[in-house]
């Protein structure tokens, strides 16, 4: 009985000591996490030891940043240290959009995955897309924080899509070619003026498109997706000019390289023109009907041949 009595008398003290020790360990852990997460925030570390109430408030604020603590792009190391718990607006909009529609993007899962892997490495970046479609919001969301621009031949379609999705940046463009001209235009691959690297606006090659908005020519594009214009019937404009111009802009950048994707390569025009003007030597991979080329700058190294 004596041992039981002594043990009972010591139990409250032992429990209180354990609670105090655990409390200090918890506060130390919380303080360590706060210091690690916010090394540049002196407000979180006052010269006097904060009370448990103050520490709780500071920890809550650190874990639940206001919208102003969620930058759209990471520009400095300090920004990189900020952990934002809010979903990017473009991603949230995309999730709601695709969850409430029966319309799916034209590309397959495997085809989209090719571009997704590149975007995972390069975004936020400059992404130029030939064509405006049901997958446009997806591309914008995957390039969150970057600039994604769409070039579309159908003005009415632009109005229809941007009315539903006003955040998309789309421009109306026209083409003066037809699919029936493809064979004759292919012969230009041997012409010297079509193998010279220049701004498309000053190129003497008939395939160079000179009618894009000035914003398009003034940007070095990191990714270019050619999924337009229409090319499935003889009177359609075809993608001859789009493919050539995409390759020309990639070669004409100051330095680095551009990932160029061409969809629908099961068709004769897309197959032939992508191989001729984006070059088999720059072909990285093909998945399904999507072909991926990695085209380096030709201005960074003089004397580089048009195709390797």
Coordinates of C-alpha atoms in Angstrom, one line a residue:
X1 CA 0.0 0.0 0.0
X2 CA 2.8 2.4 0.8
X3 CA 4.3 2.2 -2.7
X4 CA 0.9 2.8 -4.2
X5 CA 0.4 5.9 -2.0
X6 CA 3.7 7.4 -2.9
X7 CA 3.2 6.8 -6.6
X8 CA -0.1 8.4 -6.5
X9 CA 1.2 11.5 -4.8
X10 CA 4.0 11.9 -7.4
X11 CA 1.7 11.4 -10.4
X12 CA 0.4 15.0 -10.7
X13 CA 3.9 16.4 -10.5
X14 CA 5.2 13.9 -13.1
X15 CA 2.3 14.7 -15.5
X16 CA 2.8 18.5 -15.0
X17 CA 6.5 18.2 -15.7
X18 CA 5.9 16.2 -18.8
X19 CA 3.3 18.7 -20.1
X20 CA 5.8 21.6 -19.5
X21 CA 8.6 19.7 -21.3
X22 CA 6.4 18.8 -24.2
X23 CA 5.1 22.4 -24.4
X24 CA 8.7 23.8 -24.6
X25 CA 9.6 21.2 -27.3
X26 CA 6.5 22.2 -29.3
X27 CA 7.1 25.9 -29.0
X28 CA 10.7 25.3 -30.1
X29 CA 9.6 23.3 -33.0
X30 CA 7.1 25.9 -34.1
X31 CA 9.7 28.7 -33.8
X32 CA 12.2 26.6 -35.8
X33 CA 9.6 26.0 -38.6
X34 CA 8.7 29.7 -38.6
X35 CA 12.4 30.8 -38.8
X36 CA 13.1 28.3 -41.6
X37 CA 10.0 29.3 -43.7
X38 CA 10.3 33.1 -43.2
X39 CA 14.1 33.8 -42.8
X40 CA 13.7 37.4 -44.0
X41 CA 10.7 38.5 -41.8
X42 CA 12.2 40.2 -38.7
X43 CA 8.6 41.0 -37.5
X44 CA 8.3 37.3 -36.5
X45 CA 11.3 37.4 -34.2
X46 CA 10.9 40.3 -31.6
X47 CA 13.8 40.8 -29.2
X48 CA 11.6 39.7 -26.2
X49 CA 10.3 36.2 -25.9
X50 CA 6.7 36.1 -27.2
X51 CA 3.9 34.8 -25.1
X52 CA 2.1 31.7 -26.2
X53 CA -0.8 33.8 -27.4
X54 CA 1.5 36.0 -29.6
X55 CA 3.3 33.0 -30.9
X56 CA 0.0 31.4 -31.9
X57 CA -1.1 34.5 -33.7
X58 CA 2.2 34.8 -35.6
X59 CA 2.2 31.1 -36.5
X60 CA -1.4 31.3 -37.8
X61 CA -0.5 34.4 -39.9
X62 CA 2.6 32.6 -41.3
X63 CA 0.6 29.6 -42.3
X64 CA -2.3 31.4 -43.7
X65 CA -0.9 34.2 -45.9
X66 CA -3.1 36.9 -47.3
X67 CA -3.7 37.0 -51.1
X68 CA -0.9 39.7 -51.3
X69 CA 1.5 37.0 -50.1
X70 CA 0.8 34.8 -53.2
X71 CA 2.8 36.2 -56.1
X72 CA 1.8 35.2 -59.6
X73 CA 5.5 34.7 -60.5
X74 CA 8.6 34.0 -58.5
X75 CA 11.1 36.8 -59.2
X76 CA 13.3 36.8 -56.1
X77 CA 14.7 34.4 -53.6
X78 CA 12.5 36.0 -51.0
X79 CA 9.4 35.3 -53.1
X80 CA 10.5 31.7 -53.5
X81 CA 10.5 31.3 -49.7
X82 CA 6.8 32.2 -49.5
X83 CA 4.6 29.2 -49.3
X84 CA 1.2 30.0 -50.8
X85 CA -1.7 27.7 -49.9
X86 CA -4.1 29.2 -52.4
X87 CA -4.7 27.6 -55.8
X88 CA -3.6 29.8 -58.7
X89 CA -6.7 31.5 -60.2
X90 CA -6.0 30.1 -63.7
X91 CA -5.7 26.6 -62.3
X92 CA -8.9 26.9 -60.3
X93 CA -10.8 28.2 -63.3
X94 CA -9.5 25.4 -65.5
X95 CA -10.5 22.7 -62.9
X96 CA -14.0 24.1 -62.8
X97 CA -14.3 24.5 -66.5
X98 CA -13.2 21.0 -67.4
X99 CA -15.2 19.5 -64.6
X100 CA -18.4 21.0 -65.8
X101 CA -18.1 20.4 -69.6
X102 CA -18.4 17.3 -71.7
X103 CA -16.0 18.7 -74.3
X104 CA -12.4 17.5 -74.0
X105 CA -9.2 18.8 -75.7
X106 CA -8.4 17.5 -79.2
X107 CA -5.1 16.0 -78.1
X108 CA -4.9 12.7 -76.3
X109 CA -3.5 12.3 -72.8
X110 CA -0.2 10.9 -74.1
X111 CA 0.1 13.8 -76.6
X112 CA -0.6 16.4 -74.0
X113 CA 1.9 14.8 -71.6
X114 CA 4.8 15.5 -74.1
X115 CA 4.2 19.3 -73.9
X116 CA 3.4 19.0 -70.2
X117 CA 6.9 17.6 -69.5
X118 CA 8.5 20.6 -71.3
X119 CA 6.3 23.1 -69.5
X120 CA 7.2 21.5 -66.2
X121 CA 10.8 22.5 -66.9
X122 CA 10.3 25.8 -68.6
X123 CA 7.2 27.5 -67.1
X124 CA 6.6 30.3 -66.5
X125 CA 7.6 31.0 -70.0
X126 CA 6.5 32.5 -73.4
X127 CA 4.2 30.0 -75.1
X128 CA 2.8 30.7 -78.6
X129 CA -0.1 28.5 -79.8
X130 CA -1.4 28.4 -83.3
X131 CA -5.1 27.8 -82.8
X132 CA -7.7 28.6 -80.2
X133 CA -9.8 25.7 -78.9
X134 CA -11.2 23.7 -76.0
X135 CA -7.7 23.0 -74.7
X136 CA -6.7 26.7 -74.6
X137 CA -7.5 27.2 -70.9
X138 CA -5.5 24.1 -70.1
X139 CA -2.4 25.5 -71.9
X140 CA -2.7 28.8 -70.1
X141 CA -3.1 27.1 -66.7
X142 CA -0.1 24.8 -67.3
X143 CA 2.0 27.9 -68.0
X144 CA 0.8 29.7 -64.9
X145 CA 2.7 32.9 -64.4
X146 CA 3.9 33.0 -68.0
X147 CA 2.5 34.4 -71.2
X148 CA 0.4 32.2 -73.4
X149 CA -0.8 33.7 -76.7
X150 CA -3.2 32.1 -79.2
X151 CA -3.4 32.9 -83.0
X152 CA -6.8 32.0 -84.5
X153 CA -8.1 32.3 -88.1
X154 CA -11.8 32.4 -87.1
X155 CA -12.8 35.8 -85.6
X156 CA -16.3 34.6 -84.6
X157 CA -14.7 31.6 -82.8
X158 CA -12.4 34.0 -80.9
X159 CA -15.4 36.1 -79.8
X160 CA -17.2 33.0 -78.7
X161 CA -14.4 31.5 -76.6
X162 CA -13.1 34.7 -75.1
X163 CA -16.7 35.6 -74.0
X164 CA -16.6 32.5 -71.9
X165 CA -12.9 32.7 -71.0
X166 CA -12.0 36.4 -71.0
X167 CA -8.5 35.8 -69.5
X168 CA -7.2 34.2 -72.7
X169 CA -5.0 36.3 -74.9
X170 CA -6.0 35.6 -78.5
X171 CA -5.3 37.4 -81.8
X172 CA -7.1 37.1 -85.1
X173 CA -4.8 36.2 -88.0
X174 CA -5.4 35.5 -91.7
X175 CA -3.6 33.2 -94.1
X176 CA -3.3 33.5 -97.9
X177 CA -2.5 29.9 -98.7
X178 CA -4.5 26.8 -99.5
X179 CA -3.8 23.1 -98.9
X180 CA -3.8 22.7 -102.7
X181 CA -0.7 24.8 -102.9
X182 CA 1.3 22.6 -100.6
X183 CA 3.3 20.7 -103.2
X184 CA 4.5 23.9 -104.9
X185 CA 5.3 25.5 -101.6
X186 CA 7.3 22.5 -100.5
X187 CA 9.7 23.2 -103.4
X188 CA 10.8 26.4 -101.6
X189 CA 12.8 24.3 -99.2
X190 CA 15.7 24.4 -101.7
X191 CA 15.5 28.1 -102.2
X192 CA 18.2 30.1 -100.6
X193 CA 15.9 32.9 -99.3
X194 CA 13.9 30.2 -97.4
X195 CA 17.0 28.9 -95.7
X196 CA 18.2 32.3 -94.4
X197 CA 17.5 33.1 -90.8
X198 CA 15.8 36.4 -90.3
X199 CA 12.8 38.1 -88.7
X200 CA 9.8 36.7 -90.6
X201 CA 8.7 40.3 -91.4
X202 CA 11.9 40.9 -93.4
X203 CA 12.3 37.4 -94.8
X204 CA 12.1 37.1 -98.6
X205 CA 10.7 33.5 -98.3
X206 CA 7.1 33.2 -99.6
X207 CA 6.3 30.9 -96.6
X208 CA 7.2 33.5 -94.0
X209 CA 4.0 34.9 -92.4
X210 CA 4.2 38.7 -92.2
X211 CA 0.7 39.4 -90.9
X212 CA 0.9 38.5 -87.2
X213 CA 0.4 41.2 -84.6
X214 CA 3.6 43.0 -83.8
X215 CA 3.5 41.6 -80.2
X216 CA 4.1 38.1 -81.7
X217 CA 7.3 39.1 -83.5
X218 CA 8.7 41.0 -80.6
X219 CA 8.8 38.0 -78.2
X220 CA 11.3 35.1 -78.0
X221 CA 9.0 32.1 -77.7
X222 CA 10.2 29.2 -75.5
X223 CA 7.4 26.9 -76.7
X224 CA 5.4 27.0 -80.0
X225 CA 2.5 24.7 -80.6
X226 CA 1.3 24.4 -84.2
X227 CA -2.3 23.1 -84.1
X228 CA -3.8 25.5 -86.6
X229 CA -4.9 26.8 -89.0
X230 CA -7.5 24.4 -90.6
X231 CA -5.9 21.8 -92.8
X232 CA -8.2 18.9 -93.3
X233 CA -9.7 20.0 -96.7
X234 CA -8.3 21.3 -100.0
X235 CA -9.6 24.9 -99.6
X236 CA -8.4 25.3 -96.1
X237 CA -5.3 27.5 -95.5
X238 CA -3.2 24.6 -94.3
X239 CA -0.3 24.8 -91.9
X240 CA 2.5 25.3 -94.3
X241 CA 3.2 28.9 -93.4
X242 CA 2.6 28.3 -89.7
X243 CA 5.2 25.5 -89.5
X244 CA 7.8 27.4 -91.5
X245 CA 7.3 30.6 -89.5
X246 CA 7.5 28.8 -86.2
X247 CA 10.8 27.3 -87.2
X248 CA 12.1 30.7 -88.4
X249 CA 11.2 32.4 -85.1
X250 CA 12.9 29.6 -83.2
X251 CA 16.1 30.0 -85.3
X252 CA 16.0 33.8 -85.1
X253 CA 16.0 34.0 -81.3
X254 CA 19.0 35.6 -79.6
X255 CA 20.2 32.5 -77.9
X256 CA 18.9 29.2 -76.4
X257 CA 16.4 26.9 -78.0
X258 CA 12.7 26.7 -78.7
X259 CA 10.5 23.6 -78.3
X260 CA 8.2 23.4 -81.3
X261 CA 5.2 21.0 -81.4
X262 CA 3.3 20.1 -84.5
X263 CA 0.0 18.3 -84.2
X264 CA -1.8 16.1 -86.8
X265 CA 1.4 14.8 -88.3
X266 CA -0.6 11.9 -89.7
X267 CA -1.6 14.3 -92.5
X268 CA 0.6 14.9 -95.5
X269 CA 1.1 18.6 -95.0
X270 CA 2.0 18.5 -91.3
X271 CA 4.2 15.4 -91.8
X272 CA 6.1 16.8 -94.8
X273 CA 6.5 20.4 -93.8
X274 CA 7.5 19.6 -90.2
X275 CA 10.3 17.3 -91.4
X276 CA 11.5 19.7 -94.1
X277 CA 11.5 23.0 -92.2
X278 CA 11.8 21.9 -88.6
X279 CA 14.2 19.1 -89.6
X280 CA 14.5 15.5 -88.7
X281 CA 17.8 16.4 -87.0
X282 CA 15.9 18.5 -84.5
X283 CA 13.2 15.9 -83.9
X284 CA 13.1 15.0 -80.2
X285 CA 10.2 12.6 -80.1
X286 CA 6.8 11.7 -81.6
X287 CA 3.8 10.5 -79.6
X288 CA 0.7 9.7 -81.4
X289 CA -0.1 12.5 -83.9
X290 CA 2.2 15.0 -82.0
X291 CA 5.8 15.7 -83.1
X292 CA 8.2 17.5 -80.9
X293 CA 11.2 19.4 -82.3
X294 CA 13.9 21.2 -80.3
X295 CA 15.2 24.0 -82.5
X296 CA 18.3 26.0 -81.4
X297 CA 19.1 29.6 -82.0
X298 CA 21.0 30.1 -85.3
X299 CA 22.1 33.6 -84.3
X300 CA 24.1 32.3 -81.4
X301 CA 26.4 30.4 -83.6
X302 CA 27.1 31.6 -87.1
X303 CA 27.4 29.1 -89.9
X304 CA 25.0 26.7 -88.5
X305 CA 23.2 24.9 -91.4
X306 CA 19.4 25.2 -91.7
X307 CA 19.0 21.6 -90.9
X308 CA 21.7 19.6 -89.1

